[in-house]
Structures are given as structure tokens and as C-alpha cells.
mmCIF file of C-alpha atoms in Angstrom:
data_model
loop_
_atom_site.group_PDB
_atom_site.id
_atom_site.type_symbol
_atom_site.label_atom_id
_atom_site.label_comp_id
_atom_site.label_asym_id
_atom_site.label_seq_id
_atom_site.Cartn_x
_atom_site.Cartn_y
_atom_site.Cartn_z
ATOM 1 C CA MET A 565 27.568 8.276 -7.851
ATOM 2 C CA ASN A 566 24.999 6.293 -5.955
ATOM 3 C CA ARG A 567 22.871 3.859 -7.885
ATOM 4 C CA PRO A 568 19.194 4.886 -8.022
ATOM 5 C CA THR A 569 16.104 3.588 -6.189
ATOM 6 C CA LEU A 570 13.487 2.680 -8.710
ATOM 7 C CA VAL A 571 9.992 3.139 -7.530
ATOM 8 C CA PHE A 572 7.263 1.495 -9.653
ATOM 9 C CA GLY A 573 3.762 2.877 -9.072
ATOM 10 C CA ALA A 574 5.241 6.201 -8.218
ATOM 11 C CA THR A 575 1.990 8.205 -8.787
ATOM 12 C CA GLY A 576 0.180 6.327 -6.124
ATOM 13 C CA LEU A 577 -0.150 7.417 -2.474
ATOM 14 C CA LEU A 578 2.825 5.384 -1.131
ATOM 15 C CA GLY A 579 4.853 5.838 -4.257
ATOM 16 C CA ARG A 580 4.706 9.593 -4.137
ATOM 17 C CA HIS A 581 5.683 9.655 -0.465
ATOM 18 C CA LEU A 582 8.502 7.458 -1.186
ATOM 19 C CA ILE A 583 9.809 9.593 -4.002
ATOM 20 C CA GLN A 584 9.515 12.801 -1.756
ATOM 21 C CA LEU A 585 11.268 11.063 1.082
ATOM 22 C CA LEU A 586 14.213 9.600 -0.887
ATOM 23 C CA HIS A 587 14.662 13.200 -2.419
ATOM 24 C CA ARG A 588 14.652 14.755 0.980
ATOM 25 C CA LYS A 589 17.339 12.269 2.122
ATOM 26 C CA GLY A 590 19.619 13.177 -0.853
ATOM 27 C CA LYS A 591 19.062 9.830 -2.497
ATOM 28 C CA PHE A 592 18.620 9.293 -6.139
ATOM 29 C CA PRO A 593 14.829 8.166 -6.747
ATOM 30 C CA VAL A 594 13.621 7.296 -10.251
ATOM 31 C CA ALA A 595 9.821 7.538 -10.589
ATOM 32 C CA VAL A 596 8.311 4.857 -12.898
ATOM 33 C CA VAL A 597 4.760 5.722 -13.851
ATOM 34 C CA HIS A 598 2.047 4.091 -16.081
ATOM 35 C CA ASN A 599 -0.131 6.959 -17.294
ATOM 36 C CA ARG A 600 -1.083 9.220 -14.359
ATOM 37 C CA LYS A 601 0.677 12.466 -13.978
ATOM 38 C CA ALA A 602 2.224 13.602 -10.674
ATOM 39 C CA ALA A 603 4.282 16.442 -9.493
ATOM 40 C CA PHE A 604 7.674 15.127 -8.391
ATOM 41 C CA PRO A 605 10.511 17.176 -6.772
ATOM 42 C CA PRO A 606 12.639 18.964 -9.365
ATOM 43 C CA GLY A 607 15.426 16.747 -10.767
ATOM 44 C CA VAL A 608 13.551 13.436 -10.157
ATOM 45 C CA PRO A 609 13.689 11.420 -13.378
ATOM 46 C CA THR A 610 10.307 10.158 -14.480
ATOM 47 C CA PHE A 611 10.008 7.121 -16.727
ATOM 48 C CA LYS A 612 6.899 5.611 -18.271
ATOM 49 C CA ALA A 613 6.539 1.928 -18.122
ATOM 50 C CA ALA A 614 3.606 -0.773 -18.248
ATOM 51 C CA ILE A 615 4.311 -3.216 -15.496
ATOM 52 C CA ALA A 616 2.581 -5.857 -17.424
ATOM 53 C CA ASP A 617 4.915 -5.459 -20.449
ATOM 54 C CA ALA A 618 7.850 -7.642 -19.777
ATOM 55 C CA GLU A 619 10.174 -6.115 -22.364
ATOM 56 C CA ASN A 620 9.206 -2.582 -21.177
ATOM 57 C CA VAL A 621 10.024 -3.450 -17.653
ATOM 58 C CA ARG A 622 13.311 -5.202 -18.669
ATOM 59 C CA LYS A 623 14.548 -2.103 -20.552
ATOM 60 C CA THR A 624 13.560 0.253 -17.786
ATOM 61 C CA ILE A 625 15.343 -1.706 -15.073
ATOM 62 C CA ALA A 626 18.421 -2.285 -17.286
ATOM 63 C CA ARG A 627 18.623 1.494 -18.328
ATOM 64 C CA PHE A 628 18.844 2.619 -14.619
ATOM 65 C CA ARG A 629 20.517 -0.454 -13.053
ATOM 66 C CA PRO A 630 19.026 0.425 -9.637
ATOM 67 C CA GLU A 631 20.462 -0.507 -6.331
ATOM 68 C CA VAL A 632 16.871 -1.437 -5.064
ATOM 69 C CA ILE A 633 13.492 -1.657 -6.662
ATOM 70 C CA ILE A 634 10.413 -0.724 -4.628
ATOM 71 C CA ASN A 635 7.173 -2.036 -6.364
ATOM 72 C CA CYS A 636 4.117 -0.088 -5.195
ATOM 73 C CA ALA A 637 2.301 -0.619 -8.576
ATOM 74 C CA ALA A 638 -0.937 -2.622 -8.251
ATOM 75 C CA TYR A 639 -4.527 -2.691 -9.346
ATOM 76 C CA THR A 640 -6.002 -2.044 -5.921
ATOM 77 C CA ASP A 641 -9.699 -1.605 -6.827
ATOM 78 C CA VAL A 642 -10.910 -4.734 -4.906
ATOM 79 C CA ASP A 643 -14.342 -4.751 -6.560
ATOM 80 C CA GLY A 644 -12.759 -3.986 -9.971
ATOM 81 C CA CYS A 645 -10.405 -7.020 -9.507
ATOM 82 C CA GLU A 646 -13.490 -9.142 -9.058
ATOM 83 C CA ARG A 647 -15.110 -7.886 -12.145
ATOM 84 C CA ASP A 648 -11.953 -8.002 -14.353
ATOM 85 C CA PRO A 649 -9.754 -10.790 -12.971
ATOM 86 C CA ASP A 650 -7.476 -10.788 -16.114
ATOM 87 C CA ARG A 651 -6.381 -7.206 -15.427
ATOM 88 C CA ALA A 652 -5.855 -7.888 -11.848
ATOM 89 C CA ARG A 653 -3.649 -10.808 -12.769
ATOM 90 C CA ARG A 654 -1.723 -8.847 -15.416
ATOM 91 C CA VAL A 655 -0.923 -5.996 -13.014
ATOM 92 C CA ASN A 656 -0.666 -7.658 -9.694
ATOM 93 C CA THR A 657 0.960 -10.997 -10.479
ATOM 94 C CA VAL A 658 2.434 -10.852 -14.022
ATOM 95 C CA GLY A 659 3.819 -7.425 -13.566
ATOM 96 C CA VAL A 660 5.673 -8.737 -10.522
ATOM 97 C CA GLU A 661 6.979 -11.727 -12.404
ATOM 98 C CA ASN A 662 8.284 -9.173 -14.952
ATOM 99 C CA ILE A 663 10.129 -7.222 -12.233
ATOM 100 C CA VAL A 664 11.617 -10.254 -10.646
ATOM 101 C CA LYS A 665 12.939 -11.633 -13.874
ATOM 102 C CA ALA A 666 14.555 -8.354 -14.758
ATOM 103 C CA ALA A 667 15.848 -7.844 -11.125
ATOM 104 C CA THR A 668 17.306 -11.301 -11.191
ATOM 105 C CA GLU A 669 19.406 -10.505 -14.345
ATOM 106 C CA LEU A 670 21.114 -7.694 -12.502
ATOM 107 C CA ASN A 671 21.030 -9.103 -9.061
ATOM 108 C CA THR A 672 19.057 -6.130 -7.800
ATOM 109 C CA ARG A 673 17.221 -6.052 -4.446
ATOM 110 C CA LEU A 674 13.499 -5.979 -4.483
ATOM 111 C CA ILE A 675 10.814 -4.646 -2.053
ATOM 112 C CA GLN A 676 7.356 -5.761 -2.886
ATOM 113 C CA ILE A 677 4.388 -3.984 -1.199
ATOM 114 C CA SER A 678 1.541 -6.344 -0.425
ATOM 115 C CA THR A 679 -1.607 -6.390 1.576
ATOM 116 C CA ASP A 680 -3.493 -7.897 4.466
ATOM 117 C CA TYR A 681 -6.031 -9.083 1.927
ATOM 118 C CA VAL A 682 -3.915 -12.145 1.438
ATOM 119 C CA PHE A 683 -5.836 -13.352 4.589
ATOM 120 C CA ASP A 684 -9.355 -14.475 4.870
ATOM 121 C CA GLY A 685 -10.276 -12.391 8.005
ATOM 122 C CA ALA A 686 -11.484 -15.359 9.986
ATOM 123 C CA SER A 687 -9.029 -14.873 12.947
ATOM 124 C CA GLY A 688 -7.059 -11.673 12.543
ATOM 125 C CA PRO A 689 -5.051 -9.652 13.173
ATOM 126 C CA TYR A 690 -2.197 -11.694 11.704
ATOM 127 C CA ASP A 691 1.591 -11.918 12.113
ATOM 128 C CA GLU A 692 4.182 -12.893 9.624
ATOM 129 C CA THR A 693 3.871 -16.562 10.416
ATOM 130 C CA ALA A 694 0.103 -16.854 9.740
ATOM 131 C CA ARG A 695 -0.905 -18.824 6.589
ATOM 132 C CA PRO A 696 -2.420 -16.697 3.871
ATOM 133 C CA HIS A 697 -5.884 -17.663 2.514
ATOM 134 C CA PRO A 698 -7.219 -14.949 0.223
ATOM 135 C CA ILE A 699 -11.048 -14.769 -0.279
ATOM 136 C CA ASN A 700 -11.142 -12.396 -3.239
ATOM 137 C CA ILE A 701 -9.308 -11.963 -6.566
ATOM 138 C CA TYR A 702 -7.304 -8.948 -5.296
ATOM 139 C CA GLY A 703 -5.923 -10.870 -2.425
ATOM 140 C CA LYS A 704 -5.322 -14.055 -4.576
ATOM 141 C CA THR A 705 -3.233 -12.047 -7.261
ATOM 142 C CA LYS A 706 -1.275 -10.227 -4.483
ATOM 143 C CA HIS A 707 -0.536 -13.589 -2.831
ATOM 144 C CA ASP A 708 0.565 -15.112 -6.061
ATOM 145 C CA ALA A 709 2.856 -12.172 -6.400
ATOM 146 C CA GLU A 710 4.405 -12.844 -2.879
ATOM 147 C CA THR A 711 4.904 -16.446 -3.969
ATOM 148 C CA VAL A 712 6.828 -15.266 -7.035
ATOM 149 C CA VAL A 713 9.113 -12.996 -4.882
ATOM 150 C CA ARG A 714 9.699 -15.579 -2.167
ATOM 151 C CA ASN A 715 10.913 -17.961 -4.863
ATOM 152 C CA ALA A 716 13.176 -15.487 -6.522
ATOM 153 C CA ASP A 717 16.972 -15.832 -6.254
ATOM 154 C CA ILE A 718 17.488 -12.241 -5.137
ATOM 155 C CA SER A 719 17.526 -10.317 -1.879
ATOM 156 C CA ALA A 720 13.947 -9.495 -1.324
ATOM 157 C CA LEU A 721 11.517 -8.122 1.188
ATOM 158 C CA ILE A 722 7.718 -8.403 1.124
ATOM 159 C CA ILE A 723 6.063 -5.666 3.182
ATOM 160 C CA ARG A 724 2.391 -6.059 3.980
ATOM 161 C CA ALA A 725 0.276 -3.116 4.899
ATOM 162 C CA ALA A 726 -3.365 -2.313 4.919
ATOM 163 C CA SER A 727 -5.689 0.698 4.183
ATOM 164 C CA PHE A 728 -3.258 3.556 3.437
ATOM 165 C CA ILE A 729 -3.982 6.910 5.213
ATOM 166 C CA GLY A 730 -2.181 9.861 3.878
ATOM 167 C CA ALA A 731 -2.610 13.131 1.908
ATOM 168 C CA GLY A 732 -3.859 12.212 -1.505
ATOM 169 C CA THR A 733 -4.339 14.416 -4.591
ATOM 170 C CA GLU A 734 -7.594 16.238 -5.533
ATOM 171 C CA LYS A 735 -8.422 13.461 -8.103
ATOM 172 C CA HIS A 736 -7.049 10.517 -5.979
ATOM 173 C CA PRO A 737 -7.784 11.134 -2.219
ATOM 174 C CA CYS A 738 -7.224 8.386 0.346
ATOM 175 C CA PHE A 739 -10.216 6.547 1.622
ATOM 176 C CA VAL A 740 -10.302 8.691 4.884
ATOM 177 C CA GLU A 741 -10.266 11.826 2.898
ATOM 178 C CA LYS A 742 -13.295 10.615 1.082
ATOM 179 C CA MET A 743 -14.978 10.027 4.390
ATOM 180 C CA ILE A 744 -14.087 13.467 5.542
ATOM 181 C CA SER A 745 -15.404 15.055 2.364
ATOM 182 C CA ALA A 746 -18.750 13.285 2.689
ATOM 183 C CA LEU A 747 -19.102 14.284 6.352
ATOM 184 C CA ARG A 748 -18.205 17.943 5.517
ATOM 185 C CA SER A 749 -20.983 17.930 2.961
ATOM 186 C CA GLY A 750 -23.495 16.666 5.548
ATOM 187 C CA THR A 751 -23.801 13.307 3.740
ATOM 188 C CA THR A 752 -24.750 10.226 5.966
ATOM 189 C CA LEU A 753 -21.823 7.884 5.893
ATOM 190 C CA GLN A 754 -22.458 4.232 6.202
ATOM 191 C CA ALA A 755 -19.590 2.293 7.798
ATOM 192 C CA PRO A 756 -19.464 -1.429 8.752
ATOM 193 C CA ILE A 757 -19.209 -2.287 12.393
ATOM 194 C CA ASP A 758 -18.132 -5.820 11.537
ATOM 195 C CA GLN A 759 -15.282 -4.986 9.114
ATOM 196 C CA ILE A 760 -12.154 -4.785 11.387
ATOM 197 C CA ALA A 761 -8.539 -4.161 10.305
ATOM 198 C CA THR A 762 -5.339 -2.180 10.912
ATOM 199 C CA VAL A 763 -4.636 0.998 8.827
ATOM 200 C CA ALA A 764 -1.235 2.449 7.796
ATOM 201 C CA ASP A 765 0.035 5.947 8.207
ATOM 202 C CA VAL A 766 1.684 6.484 4.758
ATOM 203 C CA PRO A 767 4.440 8.900 5.884
ATOM 204 C CA THR A 768 5.436 6.345 8.616
ATOM 205 C CA LEU A 769 5.095 3.559 6.082
ATOM 206 C CA ALA A 770 7.479 5.291 3.690
ATOM 207 C CA GLU A 771 10.015 5.885 6.563
ATOM 208 C CA CYS A 772 9.945 2.269 7.651
ATOM 209 C CA ILE A 773 10.396 0.927 4.143
ATOM 210 C CA LEU A 774 13.553 2.858 3.752
ATOM 211 C CA ALA A 775 14.654 1.924 7.227
ATOM 212 C CA ALA A 776 13.999 -1.804 6.514
ATOM 213 C CA ASP A 777 15.950 -1.568 3.187
ATOM 214 C CA LYS A 778 18.914 0.176 5.153
ATOM 215 C CA GLN A 779 18.945 -2.850 7.333
ATOM 216 C CA ASP A 780 18.801 -5.303 4.421
ATOM 217 C CA ILE A 781 15.772 -6.947 6.077
ATOM 218 C CA THR A 782 14.383 -9.820 3.951
ATOM 219 C CA GLY A 783 11.350 -12.054 4.050
ATOM 220 C CA LEU A 784 8.156 -10.808 5.441
ATOM 221 C CA LEU A 785 7.379 -7.624 7.373
ATOM 222 C CA HIS A 786 4.057 -6.326 8.527
ATOM 223 C CA LEU A 787 3.595 -2.568 8.964
ATOM 224 C CA GLY A 788 0.664 -0.409 10.098
ATOM 225 C CA THR A 789 -0.768 1.133 13.116
ATOM 226 C CA SER A 790 -0.689 -0.206 16.633
ATOM 227 C CA GLY A 791 -4.107 -1.846 16.817
ATOM 228 C CA PRO A 792 -7.189 -2.927 14.696
ATOM 229 C CA ILE A 793 -10.116 -0.977 14.413
ATOM 230 C CA SER A 794 -13.679 -1.298 12.741
ATOM 231 C CA ARG A 795 -14.507 0.849 9.704
ATOM 232 C CA TYR A 796 -17.409 2.410 11.791
ATOM 233 C CA ASP A 797 -15.224 3.342 14.721
ATOM 234 C CA LEU A 798 -12.533 4.757 12.310
ATOM 235 C CA ALA A 799 -15.185 6.962 10.735
ATOM 236 C CA VAL A 800 -16.462 8.206 14.041
ATOM 237 C CA LEU A 801 -12.881 8.852 15.271
ATOM 238 C CA ALA A 802 -12.135 10.732 11.889
ATOM 239 C CA ALA A 803 -15.108 12.948 12.429
ATOM 240 C CA GLU A 804 -14.062 13.657 15.973
ATOM 241 C CA VAL A 805 -10.532 14.483 14.969
ATOM 242 C CA PHE A 806 -11.508 16.769 12.111
ATOM 243 C CA GLY A 807 -14.338 18.446 14.164
ATOM 244 C CA LEU A 808 -17.266 17.136 12.223
ATOM 245 C CA ASP A 809 -20.678 15.598 13.062
ATOM 246 C CA GLU A 810 -20.243 12.080 14.461
ATOM 247 C CA SER A 811 -23.937 11.353 14.174
ATOM 248 C CA LEU A 812 -23.647 11.377 10.438
ATOM 249 C CA VAL A 813 -21.893 7.973 10.623
ATOM 250 C CA GLU A 814 -24.313 5.247 10.378
ATOM 251 C CA PRO A 815 -23.350 1.741 11.628
ATOM 252 C CA VAL A 816 -24.127 -1.057 9.255
ATOM 253 C CA MET A 817 -23.084 -4.654 8.606
ATOM 254 C CA TYR A 818 -20.683 -5.281 5.767
ATOM 255 C CA THR A 819 -23.370 -7.290 3.908
ATOM 256 C CA ASP A 820 -25.384 -4.110 3.795
ATOM 257 C CA THR A 821 -22.824 -2.273 1.641
ATOM 258 C CA LYS A 822 -23.527 -4.748 -1.222
ATOM 259 C CA ARG A 823 -19.963 -4.829 -2.508
ATOM 260 C CA THR A 824 -18.922 -6.983 -5.224
ATOM 261 C CA ALA A 825 -15.932 -8.640 -3.622
ATOM 262 C CA ASP A 826 -15.800 -10.311 -0.087
ATOM 263 C CA ARG A 827 -13.456 -8.481 2.360
ATOM 264 C CA PRO A 828 -11.594 -10.014 5.295
ATOM 265 C CA LEU A 829 -13.925 -9.032 8.118
ATOM 266 C CA GLN A 830 -11.557 -9.860 11.332
ATOM 267 C CA GLY A 831 -8.346 -8.706 9.437
ATOM 268 C CA GLY A 832 -5.447 -6.514 10.071
ATOM 269 C CA LEU A 833 -1.751 -7.003 10.744
ATOM 270 C CA ILE A 834 0.416 -7.426 13.825
ATOM 271 C CA VAL A 835 3.398 -5.244 13.721
ATOM 272 C CA ASN A 836 5.412 -6.470 16.665
ATOM 273 C CA ARG A 837 8.284 -7.833 14.579
ATOM 274 C CA ALA A 838 8.629 -4.647 12.637
ATOM 275 C CA GLU A 839 8.627 -2.530 15.947
ATOM 276 C CA GLY A 840 11.474 -4.826 17.298
ATOM 277 C CA LEU A 841 13.572 -4.837 14.070
ATOM 278 C CA LEU A 842 13.164 -1.032 13.283
ATOM 279 C CA GLY A 843 13.301 0.018 16.984
ATOM 280 C CA ARG A 844 10.049 2.147 16.819
ATOM 281 C CA VAL A 845 6.642 2.201 18.001
ATOM 282 C CA PHE A 846 3.952 2.599 15.423
ATOM 283 C CA PRO A 847 1.407 5.271 15.656
ATOM 284 C CA THR A 848 -2.191 4.880 17.040
ATOM 285 C CA ASN A 849 -5.171 5.273 14.767
ATOM 286 C CA ARG A 850 -5.873 8.587 16.583
ATOM 287 C CA ALA A 851 -2.415 9.719 15.918
ATOM 288 C CA THR A 852 -2.546 8.797 12.277
ATOM 289 C CA LEU A 853 -5.768 10.764 11.759
ATOM 290 C CA GLU A 854 -4.418 13.718 13.553
ATOM 291 C CA ARG A 855 -1.362 13.660 11.421
ATOM 292 C CA LEU A 856 -3.516 13.668 8.361
ATOM 293 C CA ARG A 857 -5.480 16.646 9.668
ATOM 294 C CA GLU A 858 -2.243 18.505 10.372
ATOM 295 C CA ILE A 859 -0.999 17.905 6.715
ATOM 296 C CA THR A 860 -4.293 18.625 5.085
ATOM 297 C CA VAL A 861 -5.941 21.338 7.206
ATOM 298 C CA GLY A 862 -2.900 22.738 9.024
ATOM 299 C CA VAL A 863 -4.091 22.380 12.671
#
């Protein structure tokens, strides 16, 4: 019997897609969750574990002895991380330290999901050779986690991706679904014209993660759409694709949003290396939104 793939953070947007894709491919996924409930395919084992609890993590990994661990678990509330840096460090950095220690004991391969927020956004988009320089607590804790993984004596791959777009749940929609909901209700949506980044089509992201694992790719890999876009242009494009009123999208500067944490303004990721290694062209921003429309609306 094949050894399982252990997915930490399985109730999140990417985690759920990975579990579903692994199941469709006839693999043996194990969903590791914290406290949120999710509907997984029949027969998928679900195990509760707090990533910041070292002994809990060790026992979970030892119990299943997986072939590979994919860690999607993170505290991703960027403003929340700024307000509660201790929680951010426990989940985003210490949690990864716990996984790495347990994985090393069993010589288990690890795929760590990271973010474009490890960069300062001064001169993006960035490729894998660019030097990280985070400007907020979220980015710092994720970069510290990357350092832990890079220094680990195991086969490991760090995948950076930004701004996930995919079908969420009623309680936890993705950020574009929140945009669409606001526009459908006739609410004016403020979107920064000076915050530029790439986004990631989650179904494509899940497919690429498994493809990279199949090739035993190690080191760093950037995944996402084929080009950067401002939050304002993304919101206008989403309105167009979903047949909504584009005039409800109001252009503002990022400073007008009065967020707690700084964000990279000229950010995003260059995906040329991944396209070459995986032999595929990543979707455009429009194609990503059209796929979301097809999944959520059916047209």
C-alpha cells in the first residue's frame, strides 16, 4: 500500500483542493485540521492536530509515516499578524519547526507553502533568485519558516504563491468572492491602484504542487498567474467577467485603505522557472476569474 500524503491546513482553500485532487488521482491523502470542519471525500482520514504543539505534530506524523508532507497551515490574516505577532510566530514559524523536526526523524519529504509577502514590494515581480525583505509580521514569520525548511536535512520544496483565487466556502470565501458579493449587493468597492501583485488560480496551484512533487523538485519555486495586476484592475476585471457594474469599483491609494500592516506595493512572482520545469503555461488573470465563474456560477 502506498504511503499517504499528509496535508496540514487541510480545511483552507488550497488544502481542500489538494485533498480533493489527491483523492481523484487515487492517492492516499490524510487531512490534518486544527478546529475548522470541512467536507472531505468519503474515506479520507481526518486527524486533528495543533501545528504549534510539537508533541502533537510528532505523534501525527509518526502515526501516518507519510511519503510527503504538504504544509498549507498558516495564520494568513496579515493585519491580525501585526496585532498578534506571538500567534503569528507560533503558527507560521514554530509550527514549521515542529513539522521539520518530525519529518527529519522519519526522513520525510516536505513541501512548504509560502508567500510573495517575503518581499518588500519595492521592485517586483520577483523570481526565485531575489533576496527576501519582508515588511510586515506575516511576511517575516513566513520567511523565518522558509529559513527553517532550507536548513533542514530532508528533501524539501518551498512553493511561493500569492493571493489565492478559488471556490471557497460560505463562511470562508476567497478574496475575489468577497469582491463579487459586495458588487452584487450594489456596494461601492474601494480597490488600490498602487498595490500590484500576481494572483494564483488554486486548482492550477494544486495540480502544480503535485506535479512538482512527482518530479522531486527541491529548493524554491514560484507559482501563480502569468502577470501582475493591481487590486483595482483585478476588481474591475472581476466585475466584467461576472457581469456586474464596473463603476462600483472605486480607485484609491493603498494608504486610503488604512490597514494595520504594510503590504508590498510592487510585488508578485515571476513563474518562468516553474513553467519550464513543469512544462506548462500558467493561466492569465482573466482565465483565472473565468474559471472561478464557471465553478461558482456554472457559466
